[in-house]
Tab-separated table of C-alpha atoms and ligand atoms in Angstrom:
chain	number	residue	atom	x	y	z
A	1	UNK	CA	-18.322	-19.780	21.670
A	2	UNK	CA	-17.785	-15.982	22.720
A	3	UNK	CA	-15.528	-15.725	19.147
A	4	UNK	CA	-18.325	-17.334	17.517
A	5	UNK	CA	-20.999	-14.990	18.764
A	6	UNK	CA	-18.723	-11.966	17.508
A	7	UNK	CA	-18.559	-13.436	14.180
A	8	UNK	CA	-22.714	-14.079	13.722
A	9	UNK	CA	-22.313	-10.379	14.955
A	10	UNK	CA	-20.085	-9.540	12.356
A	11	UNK	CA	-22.317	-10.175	9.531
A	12	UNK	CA	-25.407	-8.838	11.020
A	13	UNK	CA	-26.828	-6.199	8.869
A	14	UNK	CA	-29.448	-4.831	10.992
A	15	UNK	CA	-26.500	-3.982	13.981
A	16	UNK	CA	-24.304	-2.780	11.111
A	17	UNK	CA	-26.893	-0.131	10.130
A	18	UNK	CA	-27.906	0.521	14.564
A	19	UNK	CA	-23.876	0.980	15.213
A	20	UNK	CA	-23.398	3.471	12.087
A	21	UNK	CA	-26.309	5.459	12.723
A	22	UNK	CA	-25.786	5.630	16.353
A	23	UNK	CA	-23.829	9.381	17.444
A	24	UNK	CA	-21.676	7.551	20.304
A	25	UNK	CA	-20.950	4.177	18.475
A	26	UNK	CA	-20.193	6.111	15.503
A	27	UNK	CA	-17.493	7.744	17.947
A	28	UNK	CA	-15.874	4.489	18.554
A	29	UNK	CA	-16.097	3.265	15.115
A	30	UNK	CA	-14.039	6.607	14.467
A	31	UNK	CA	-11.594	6.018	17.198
A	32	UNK	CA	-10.602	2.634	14.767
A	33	UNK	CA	-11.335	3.329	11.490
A	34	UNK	CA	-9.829	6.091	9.745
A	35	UNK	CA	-12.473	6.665	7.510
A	36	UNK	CA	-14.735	5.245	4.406
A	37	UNK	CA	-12.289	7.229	1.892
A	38	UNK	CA	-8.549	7.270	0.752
A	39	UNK	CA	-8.678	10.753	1.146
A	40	UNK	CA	-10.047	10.428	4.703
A	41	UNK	CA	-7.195	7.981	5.262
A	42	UNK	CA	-4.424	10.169	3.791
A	43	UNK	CA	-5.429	12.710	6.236
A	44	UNK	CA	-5.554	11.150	9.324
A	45	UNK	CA	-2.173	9.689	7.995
A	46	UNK	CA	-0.547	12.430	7.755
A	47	UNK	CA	-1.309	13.758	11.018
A	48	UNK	CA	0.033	10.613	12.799
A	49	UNK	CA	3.159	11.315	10.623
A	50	UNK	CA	3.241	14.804	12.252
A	51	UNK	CA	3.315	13.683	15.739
A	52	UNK	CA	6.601	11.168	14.570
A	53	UNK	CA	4.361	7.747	13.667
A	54	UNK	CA	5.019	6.005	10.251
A	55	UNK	CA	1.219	4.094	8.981
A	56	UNK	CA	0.709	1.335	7.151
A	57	UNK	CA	-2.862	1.564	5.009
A	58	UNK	CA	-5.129	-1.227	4.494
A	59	UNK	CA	-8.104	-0.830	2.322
A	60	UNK	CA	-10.746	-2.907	4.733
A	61	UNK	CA	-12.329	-5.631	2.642
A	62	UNK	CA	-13.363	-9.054	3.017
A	63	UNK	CA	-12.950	-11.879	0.586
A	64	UNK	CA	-14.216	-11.514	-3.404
A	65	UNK	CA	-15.508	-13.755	-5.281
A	66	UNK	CA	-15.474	-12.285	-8.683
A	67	UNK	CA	-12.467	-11.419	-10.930
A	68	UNK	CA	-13.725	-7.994	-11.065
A	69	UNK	CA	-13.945	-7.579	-7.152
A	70	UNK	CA	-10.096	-8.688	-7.049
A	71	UNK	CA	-9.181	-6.036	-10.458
A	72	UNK	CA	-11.063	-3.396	-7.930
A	73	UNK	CA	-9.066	-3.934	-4.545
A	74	UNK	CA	-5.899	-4.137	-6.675
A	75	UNK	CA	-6.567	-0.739	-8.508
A	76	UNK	CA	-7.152	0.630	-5.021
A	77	UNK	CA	-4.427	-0.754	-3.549
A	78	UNK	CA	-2.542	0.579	-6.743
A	79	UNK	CA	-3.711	4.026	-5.776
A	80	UNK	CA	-3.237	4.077	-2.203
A	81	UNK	CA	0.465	3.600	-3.282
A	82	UNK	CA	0.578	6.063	-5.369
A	83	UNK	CA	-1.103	8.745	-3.177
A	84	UNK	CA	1.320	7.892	-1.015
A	85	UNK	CA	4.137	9.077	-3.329
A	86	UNK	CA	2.464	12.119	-4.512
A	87	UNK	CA	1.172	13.213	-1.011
A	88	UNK	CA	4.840	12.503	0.611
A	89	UNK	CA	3.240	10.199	3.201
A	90	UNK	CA	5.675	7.904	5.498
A	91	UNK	CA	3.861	4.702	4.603
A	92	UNK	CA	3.416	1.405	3.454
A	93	UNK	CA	0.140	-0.592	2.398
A	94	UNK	CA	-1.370	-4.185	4.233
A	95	UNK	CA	-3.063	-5.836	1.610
A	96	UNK	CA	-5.270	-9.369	2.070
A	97	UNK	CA	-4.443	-12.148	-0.567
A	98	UNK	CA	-8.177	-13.352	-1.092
A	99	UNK	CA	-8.953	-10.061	-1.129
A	100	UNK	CA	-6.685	-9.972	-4.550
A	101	UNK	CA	-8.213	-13.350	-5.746
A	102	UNK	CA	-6.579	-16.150	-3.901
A	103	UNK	CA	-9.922	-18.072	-4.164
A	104	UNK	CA	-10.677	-18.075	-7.607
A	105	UNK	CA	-6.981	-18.550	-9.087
A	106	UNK	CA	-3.411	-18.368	-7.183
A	107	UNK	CA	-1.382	-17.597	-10.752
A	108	UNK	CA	-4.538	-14.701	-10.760
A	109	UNK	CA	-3.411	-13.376	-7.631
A	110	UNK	CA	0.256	-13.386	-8.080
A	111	UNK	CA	-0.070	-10.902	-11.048
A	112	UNK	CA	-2.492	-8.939	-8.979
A	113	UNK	CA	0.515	-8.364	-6.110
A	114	UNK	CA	3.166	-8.267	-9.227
A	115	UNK	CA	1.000	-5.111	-10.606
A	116	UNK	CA	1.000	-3.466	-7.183
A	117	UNK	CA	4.775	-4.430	-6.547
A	118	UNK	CA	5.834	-3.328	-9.837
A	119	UNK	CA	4.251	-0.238	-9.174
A	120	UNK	CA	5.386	0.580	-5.984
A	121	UNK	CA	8.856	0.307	-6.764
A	122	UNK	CA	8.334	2.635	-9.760
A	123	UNK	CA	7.435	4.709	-7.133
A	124	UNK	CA	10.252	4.569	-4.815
A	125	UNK	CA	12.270	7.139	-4.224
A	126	UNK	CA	15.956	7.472	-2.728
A	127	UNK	CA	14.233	8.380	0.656
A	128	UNK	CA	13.120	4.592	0.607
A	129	UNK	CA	11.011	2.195	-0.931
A	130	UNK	CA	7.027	1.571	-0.368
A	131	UNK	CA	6.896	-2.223	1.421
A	132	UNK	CA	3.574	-3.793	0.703
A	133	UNK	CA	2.730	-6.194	3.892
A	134	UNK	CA	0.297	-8.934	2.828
A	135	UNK	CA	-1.389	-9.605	5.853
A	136	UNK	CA	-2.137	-13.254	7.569
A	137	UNK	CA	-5.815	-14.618	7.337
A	138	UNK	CA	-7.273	-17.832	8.680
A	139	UNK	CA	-4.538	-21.022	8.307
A	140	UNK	CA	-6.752	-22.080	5.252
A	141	UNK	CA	-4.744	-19.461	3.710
A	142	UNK	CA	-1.079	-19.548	5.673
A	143	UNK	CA	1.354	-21.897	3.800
A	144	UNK	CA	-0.160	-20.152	0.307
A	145	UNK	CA	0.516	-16.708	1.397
A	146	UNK	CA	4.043	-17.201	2.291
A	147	UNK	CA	4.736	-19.430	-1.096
A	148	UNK	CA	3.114	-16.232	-2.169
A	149	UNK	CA	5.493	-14.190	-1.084
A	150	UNK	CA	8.619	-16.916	-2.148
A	151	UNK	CA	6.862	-16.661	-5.620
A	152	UNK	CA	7.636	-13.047	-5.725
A	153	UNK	CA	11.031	-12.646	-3.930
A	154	UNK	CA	12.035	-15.486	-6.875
A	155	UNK	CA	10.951	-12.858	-9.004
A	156	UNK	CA	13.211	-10.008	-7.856
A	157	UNK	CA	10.377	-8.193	-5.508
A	158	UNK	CA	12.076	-7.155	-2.492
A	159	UNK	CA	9.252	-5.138	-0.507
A	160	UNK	CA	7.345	-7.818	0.032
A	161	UNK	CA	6.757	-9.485	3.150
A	162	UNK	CA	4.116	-11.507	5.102
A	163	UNK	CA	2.815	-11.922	8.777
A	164	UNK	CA	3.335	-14.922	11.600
A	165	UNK	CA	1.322	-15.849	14.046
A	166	UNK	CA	2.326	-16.806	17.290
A	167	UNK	CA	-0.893	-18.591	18.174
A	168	UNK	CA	0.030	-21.508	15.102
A	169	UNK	CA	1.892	-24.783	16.258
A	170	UNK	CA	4.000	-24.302	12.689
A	171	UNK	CA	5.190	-20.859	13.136
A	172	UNK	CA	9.151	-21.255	15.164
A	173	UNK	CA	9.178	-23.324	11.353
A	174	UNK	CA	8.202	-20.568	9.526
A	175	UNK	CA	10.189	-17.916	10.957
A	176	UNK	CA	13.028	-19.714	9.963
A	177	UNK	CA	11.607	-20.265	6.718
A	178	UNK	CA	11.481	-16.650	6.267
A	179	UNK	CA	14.395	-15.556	7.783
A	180	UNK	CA	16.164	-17.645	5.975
A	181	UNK	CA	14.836	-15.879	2.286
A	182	UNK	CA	15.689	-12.624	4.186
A	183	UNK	CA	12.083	-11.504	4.227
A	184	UNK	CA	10.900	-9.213	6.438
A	185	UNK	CA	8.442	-10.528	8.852
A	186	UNK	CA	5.335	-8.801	11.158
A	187	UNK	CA	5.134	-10.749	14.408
A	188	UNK	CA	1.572	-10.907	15.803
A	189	UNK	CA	-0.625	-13.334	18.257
A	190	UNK	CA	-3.223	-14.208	15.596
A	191	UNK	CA	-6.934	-12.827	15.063
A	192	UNK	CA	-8.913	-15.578	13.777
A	193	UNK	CA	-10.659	-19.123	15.485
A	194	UNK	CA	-8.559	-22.073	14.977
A	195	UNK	CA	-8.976	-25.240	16.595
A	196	UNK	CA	-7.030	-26.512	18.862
A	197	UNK	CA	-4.807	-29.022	16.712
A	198	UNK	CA	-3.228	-26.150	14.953
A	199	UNK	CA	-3.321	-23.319	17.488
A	200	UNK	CA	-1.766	-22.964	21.236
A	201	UNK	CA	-5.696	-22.508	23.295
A	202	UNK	CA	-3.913	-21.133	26.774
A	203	UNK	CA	-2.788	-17.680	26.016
A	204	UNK	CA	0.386	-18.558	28.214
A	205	UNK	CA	1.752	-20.543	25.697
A	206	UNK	CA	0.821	-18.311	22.832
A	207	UNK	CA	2.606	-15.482	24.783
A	208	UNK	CA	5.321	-17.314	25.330
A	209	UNK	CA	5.511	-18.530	21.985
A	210	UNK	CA	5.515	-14.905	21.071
A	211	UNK	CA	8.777	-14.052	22.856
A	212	UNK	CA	10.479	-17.211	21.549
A	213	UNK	CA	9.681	-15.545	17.675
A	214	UNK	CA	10.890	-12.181	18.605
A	215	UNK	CA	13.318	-13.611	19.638
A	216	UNK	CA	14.550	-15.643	16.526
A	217	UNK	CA	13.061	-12.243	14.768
A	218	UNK	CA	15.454	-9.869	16.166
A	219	UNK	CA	18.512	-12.200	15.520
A	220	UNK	CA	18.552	-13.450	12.383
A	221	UNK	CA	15.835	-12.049	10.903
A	222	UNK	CA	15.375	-9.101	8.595
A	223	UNK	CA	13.902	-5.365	10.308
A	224	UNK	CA	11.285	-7.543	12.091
A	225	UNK	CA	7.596	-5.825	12.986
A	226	UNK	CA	6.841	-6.472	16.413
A	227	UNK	CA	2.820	-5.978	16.355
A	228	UNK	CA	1.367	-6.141	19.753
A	229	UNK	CA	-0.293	-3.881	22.537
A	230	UNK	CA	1.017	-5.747	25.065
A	231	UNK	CA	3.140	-4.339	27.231
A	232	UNK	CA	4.626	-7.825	28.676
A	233	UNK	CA	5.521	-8.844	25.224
A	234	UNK	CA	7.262	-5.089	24.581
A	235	UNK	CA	9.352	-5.206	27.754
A	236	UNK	CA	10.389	-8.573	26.564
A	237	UNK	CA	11.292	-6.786	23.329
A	238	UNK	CA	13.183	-4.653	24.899
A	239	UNK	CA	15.188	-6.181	27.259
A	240	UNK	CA	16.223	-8.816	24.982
A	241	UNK	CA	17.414	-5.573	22.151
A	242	UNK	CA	18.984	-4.457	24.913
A	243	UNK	CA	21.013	-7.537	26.550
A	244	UNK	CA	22.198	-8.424	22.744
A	245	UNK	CA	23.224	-5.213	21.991
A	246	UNK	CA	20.447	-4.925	19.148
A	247	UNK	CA	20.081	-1.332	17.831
A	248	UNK	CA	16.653	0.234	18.015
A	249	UNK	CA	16.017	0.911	14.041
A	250	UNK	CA	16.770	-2.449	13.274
A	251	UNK	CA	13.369	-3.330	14.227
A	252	UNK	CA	9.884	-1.484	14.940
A	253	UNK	CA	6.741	-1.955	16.790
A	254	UNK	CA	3.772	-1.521	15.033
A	255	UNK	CA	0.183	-0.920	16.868
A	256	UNK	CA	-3.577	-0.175	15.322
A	257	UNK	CA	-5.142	3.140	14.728
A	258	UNK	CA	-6.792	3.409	18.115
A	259	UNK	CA	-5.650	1.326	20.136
A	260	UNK	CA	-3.181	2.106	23.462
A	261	UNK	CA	-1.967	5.701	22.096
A	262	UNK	CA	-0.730	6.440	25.199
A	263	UNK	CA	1.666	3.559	24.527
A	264	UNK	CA	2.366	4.290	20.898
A	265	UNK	CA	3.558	7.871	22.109
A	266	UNK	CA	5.754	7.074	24.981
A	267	UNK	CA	7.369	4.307	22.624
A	268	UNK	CA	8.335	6.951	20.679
A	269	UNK	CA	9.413	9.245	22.683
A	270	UNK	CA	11.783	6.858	24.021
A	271	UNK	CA	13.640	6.737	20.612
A	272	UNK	CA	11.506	3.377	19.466
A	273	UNK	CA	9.719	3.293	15.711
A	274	UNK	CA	6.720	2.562	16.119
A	275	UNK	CA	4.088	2.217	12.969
A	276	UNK	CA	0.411	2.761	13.023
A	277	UNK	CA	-2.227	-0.144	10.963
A	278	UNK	CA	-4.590	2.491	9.925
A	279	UNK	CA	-7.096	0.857	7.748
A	280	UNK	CA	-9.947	2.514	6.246
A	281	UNK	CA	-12.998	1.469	3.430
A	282	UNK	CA	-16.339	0.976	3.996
A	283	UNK	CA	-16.314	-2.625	4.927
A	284	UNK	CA	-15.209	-1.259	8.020
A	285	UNK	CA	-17.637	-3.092	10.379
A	286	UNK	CA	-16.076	-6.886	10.567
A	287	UNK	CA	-12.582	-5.429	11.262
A	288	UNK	CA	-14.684	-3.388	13.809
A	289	UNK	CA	-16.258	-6.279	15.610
A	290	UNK	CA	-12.953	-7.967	15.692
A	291	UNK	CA	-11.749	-5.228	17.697
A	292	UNK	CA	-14.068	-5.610	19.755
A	293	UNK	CA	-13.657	-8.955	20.568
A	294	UNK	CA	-10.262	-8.153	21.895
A	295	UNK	CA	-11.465	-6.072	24.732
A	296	UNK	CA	-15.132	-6.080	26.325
A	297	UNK	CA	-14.871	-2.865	27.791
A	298	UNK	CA	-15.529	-1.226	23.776
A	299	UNK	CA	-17.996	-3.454	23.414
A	300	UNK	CA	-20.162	-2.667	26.677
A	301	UNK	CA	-19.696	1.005	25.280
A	302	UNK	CA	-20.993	0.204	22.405
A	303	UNK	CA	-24.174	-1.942	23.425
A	304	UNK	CA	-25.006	1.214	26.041
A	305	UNK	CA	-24.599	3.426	22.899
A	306	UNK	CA	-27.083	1.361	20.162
A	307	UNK	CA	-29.476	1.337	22.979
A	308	UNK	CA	-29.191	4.683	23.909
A	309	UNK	CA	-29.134	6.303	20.684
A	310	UNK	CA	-30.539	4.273	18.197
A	311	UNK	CA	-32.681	5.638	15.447
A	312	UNK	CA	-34.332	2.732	15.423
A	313	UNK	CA	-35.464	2.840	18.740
A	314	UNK	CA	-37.520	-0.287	20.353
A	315	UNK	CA	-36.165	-2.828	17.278
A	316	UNK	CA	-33.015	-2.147	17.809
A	317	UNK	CA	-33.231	-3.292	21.915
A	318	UNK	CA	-32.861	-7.102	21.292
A	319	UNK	CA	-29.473	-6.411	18.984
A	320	UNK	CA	-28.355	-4.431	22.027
A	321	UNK	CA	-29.361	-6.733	24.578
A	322	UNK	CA	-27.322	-9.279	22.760
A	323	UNK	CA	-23.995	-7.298	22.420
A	324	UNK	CA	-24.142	-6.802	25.990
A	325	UNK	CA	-24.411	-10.125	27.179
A	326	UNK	CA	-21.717	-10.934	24.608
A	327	UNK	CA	-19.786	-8.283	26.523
A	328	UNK	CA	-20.560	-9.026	29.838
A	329	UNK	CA	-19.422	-12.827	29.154
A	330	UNK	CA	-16.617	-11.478	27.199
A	331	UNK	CA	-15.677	-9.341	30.465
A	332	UNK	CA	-16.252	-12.562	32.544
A	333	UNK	CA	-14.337	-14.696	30.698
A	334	UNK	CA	-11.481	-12.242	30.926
A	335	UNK	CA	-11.659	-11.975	34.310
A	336	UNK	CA	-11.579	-15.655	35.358
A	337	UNK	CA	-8.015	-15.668	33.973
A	338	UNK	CA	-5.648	-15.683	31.270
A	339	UNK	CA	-6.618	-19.128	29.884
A	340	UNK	CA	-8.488	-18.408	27.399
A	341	UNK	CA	-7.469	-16.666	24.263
B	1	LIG	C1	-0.154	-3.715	13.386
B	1	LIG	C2	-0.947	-4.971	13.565
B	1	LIG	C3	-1.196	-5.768	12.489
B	1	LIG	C4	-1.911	-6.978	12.652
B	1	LIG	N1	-2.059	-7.829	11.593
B	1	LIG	C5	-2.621	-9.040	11.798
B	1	LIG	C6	-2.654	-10.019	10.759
B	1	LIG	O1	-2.177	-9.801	9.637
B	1	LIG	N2	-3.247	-11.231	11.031
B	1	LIG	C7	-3.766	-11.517	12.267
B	1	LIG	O2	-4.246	-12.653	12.483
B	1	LIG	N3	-3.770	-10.597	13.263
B	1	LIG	C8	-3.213	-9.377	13.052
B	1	LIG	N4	-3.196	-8.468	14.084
B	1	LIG	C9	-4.027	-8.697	15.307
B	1	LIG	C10	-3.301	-9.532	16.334
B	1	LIG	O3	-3.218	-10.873	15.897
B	1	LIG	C11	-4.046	-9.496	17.694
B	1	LIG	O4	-5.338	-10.006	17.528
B	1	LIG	C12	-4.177	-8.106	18.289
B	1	LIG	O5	-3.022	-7.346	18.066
B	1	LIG	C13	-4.399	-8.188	19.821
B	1	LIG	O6	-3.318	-8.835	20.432
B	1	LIG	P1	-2.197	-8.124	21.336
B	1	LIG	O7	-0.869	-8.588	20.858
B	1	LIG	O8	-2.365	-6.649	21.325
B	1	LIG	O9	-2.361	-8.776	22.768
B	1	LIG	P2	-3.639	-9.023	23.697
B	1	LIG	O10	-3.160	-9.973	24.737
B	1	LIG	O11	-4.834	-9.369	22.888
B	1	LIG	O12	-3.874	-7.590	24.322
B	1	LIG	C14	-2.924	-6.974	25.191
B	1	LIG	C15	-3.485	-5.647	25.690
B	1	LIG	O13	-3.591	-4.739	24.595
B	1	LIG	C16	-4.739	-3.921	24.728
B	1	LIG	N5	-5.656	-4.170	23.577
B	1	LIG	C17	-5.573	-5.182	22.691
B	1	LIG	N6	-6.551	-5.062	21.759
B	1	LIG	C18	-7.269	-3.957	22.089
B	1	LIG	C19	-8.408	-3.301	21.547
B	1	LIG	N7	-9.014	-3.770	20.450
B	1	LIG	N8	-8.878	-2.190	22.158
B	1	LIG	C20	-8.261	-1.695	23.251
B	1	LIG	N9	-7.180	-2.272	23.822
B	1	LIG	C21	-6.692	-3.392	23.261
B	1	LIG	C22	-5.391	-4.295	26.032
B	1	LIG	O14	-4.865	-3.447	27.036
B	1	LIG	C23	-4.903	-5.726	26.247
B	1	LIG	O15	-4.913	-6.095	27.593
B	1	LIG	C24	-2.454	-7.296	13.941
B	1	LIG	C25	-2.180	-6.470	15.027
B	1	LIG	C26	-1.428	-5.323	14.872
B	1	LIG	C27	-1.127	-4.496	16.070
């Protein structure tokens, strides 16, 4: 119900416009997007690559309908790679399959991620290769994007590689699916509502899911990406590299632009990689409210901020109103216990 709320949310036009115009929202947008442009996103890049954190850029976007909207995230995606060649960035690209055309025609979109693949390994250099992560949607989409990615490693790609989710019933199968083609994998807990016959409800068992997969990861798998801000799930990490004698670049964390940099920095200081999602675009306002939805404490921020500041003054009350009671039963819901997800 509290999910659903943040998705009618997500597609409301009149609080997109309140929360970009908005001086203090338009902080916190900042803090998680790295900006509308590659260029903006190159930048901030680079800094992170300063202070010892590798990136991984996704071009925000949602899913197209046309052929031309697919052409036009590919050609982007084509020249986010190649800007990171010529600008000498440590980074790989996230891309979404239906944002390259899944929808309209699966052969379609495997010559979309051929293009970009081809591409990037034109590109590599003997300092390493440029990986291209496509990255997990809803489960409408799971079992296609990792035949997706068997497609391609049948035809030769090697820096290709999908994500699992821990919150899926199927995924201990597909991690041995994929460890088993020597793919590399990105471990998350999963983003999106699924109902209960397919997904683990009680965050316990999700969690716990989690560390069996890392597990299996770290042991037979290829460079796993552990993706989490949990620091339950990254002491698990760690003590089980540790106990098994499991060397510290076989694997990395990865975290989102934003989010726990405390954490990202004392990871790796401690000798840990540890990459940063920084995605960028200006669809950046779903992949905001998802955020969001992950912790109630932005959201209160940014419902005292669109009422506060807006430009829009009185009309935009009632949108405000509404994102704090979403936050405040966000924040209760969180605080009656770790049952729900
Ligand atoms: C690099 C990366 C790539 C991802 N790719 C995908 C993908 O392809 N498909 C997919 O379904 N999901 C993806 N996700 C999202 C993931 O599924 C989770 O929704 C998200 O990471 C939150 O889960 P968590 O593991 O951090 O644990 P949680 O239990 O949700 O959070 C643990 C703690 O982390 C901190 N935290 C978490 N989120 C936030 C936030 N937004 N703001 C501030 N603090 C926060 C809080 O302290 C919280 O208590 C990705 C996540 C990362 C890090």
């Amino acid at each position: 119900m509290l999910r659903q709320s943040l998705l009618y949310l997500s597609d409301n036009q009149t609080l997109r416009r309140t929360v970009s115009e908005a001086r203090l929202s338009r902080r916190l947008v900042d803090r998680f997007v790295a900006g509308e442009t590659l260029d903006e996103a190159i930048a901030v890049s680079r800094l992170l690559n300063e202070s010892g954190l590798p990136v991984s850029l996704d071009h925000l976007g949602e899913a197209v309908i046309t052929k031309e909207e697919a052409l036009s995230a590919c050609d982007m995606a084509i020249r986010s790679v190649e800007r990171i060649a010529v600008d000498g960035i440590d980074a790989n690209i996230s891309v979404k399959v239906t944002q390259l055309g899944l929808d309209i025609e699966e052969d379609f979109c495997l010559a979309n991620l051929e293009r970009i693949l081809r591409r990037a390994n034109e590109l590599a250099t003997d300092d390493g290769e440029i990986f291209v992560r496509l990255d997990m949607e809803s489960t409408d989409y799971t079992e296609k994007t990792i035949q997706l990615v068997e497609a391609l490693w049948g035809r030769g790609f090697r820096n290709v590689g999908t994500v699992l989710q821990s919150y899926l019933r199927r995924t201990p199968g597909d991690v041995k699916r994929l460890n088993a083609l020597g793919s590399r994998v990105r471990l998350v807990k999963g983003a999106y509502n699924e109902s209960e016959k397919i997904a683990f409800p009680d965050k316990f068992d999700v969690d716990d899911m989690f560390v069996e997969e890392m597990k299996l990861l770290l042991t037979d798998g290829v460079y796993p990406a552990i993706a989490t801000h949990d620091e339950q799930m990254i002491s698990a990490t760690r003590r089980f590299a540790f106990e098994q004698g499991i060397p510290r670049d076989s694997f990395e964390f990865q975290m989102l632009y934003g989010v726990r940099r405390d954490l990202q920095q004392r990871l790796r200081e401690e000798g840990y990689k540890v990459r940063i999602y920084v995605p960028y675009g200006v669809s950046w306002y779903p992949y905001l409210m998802r955020r969001m939805a992950e912790r109630p404490a932005n959201l209160l921020f940014l419902a005292t901020s669109v009422a506060k500041e807006s430009p829009l003054g009185r009309a935009a009350r009632p949108v405000a109103v509404g994102l704090g009671v979403v936050a405040g039963a966000l924040a209760a819901s969180a605080w009656r216990g770790r049952n729900s997800k």
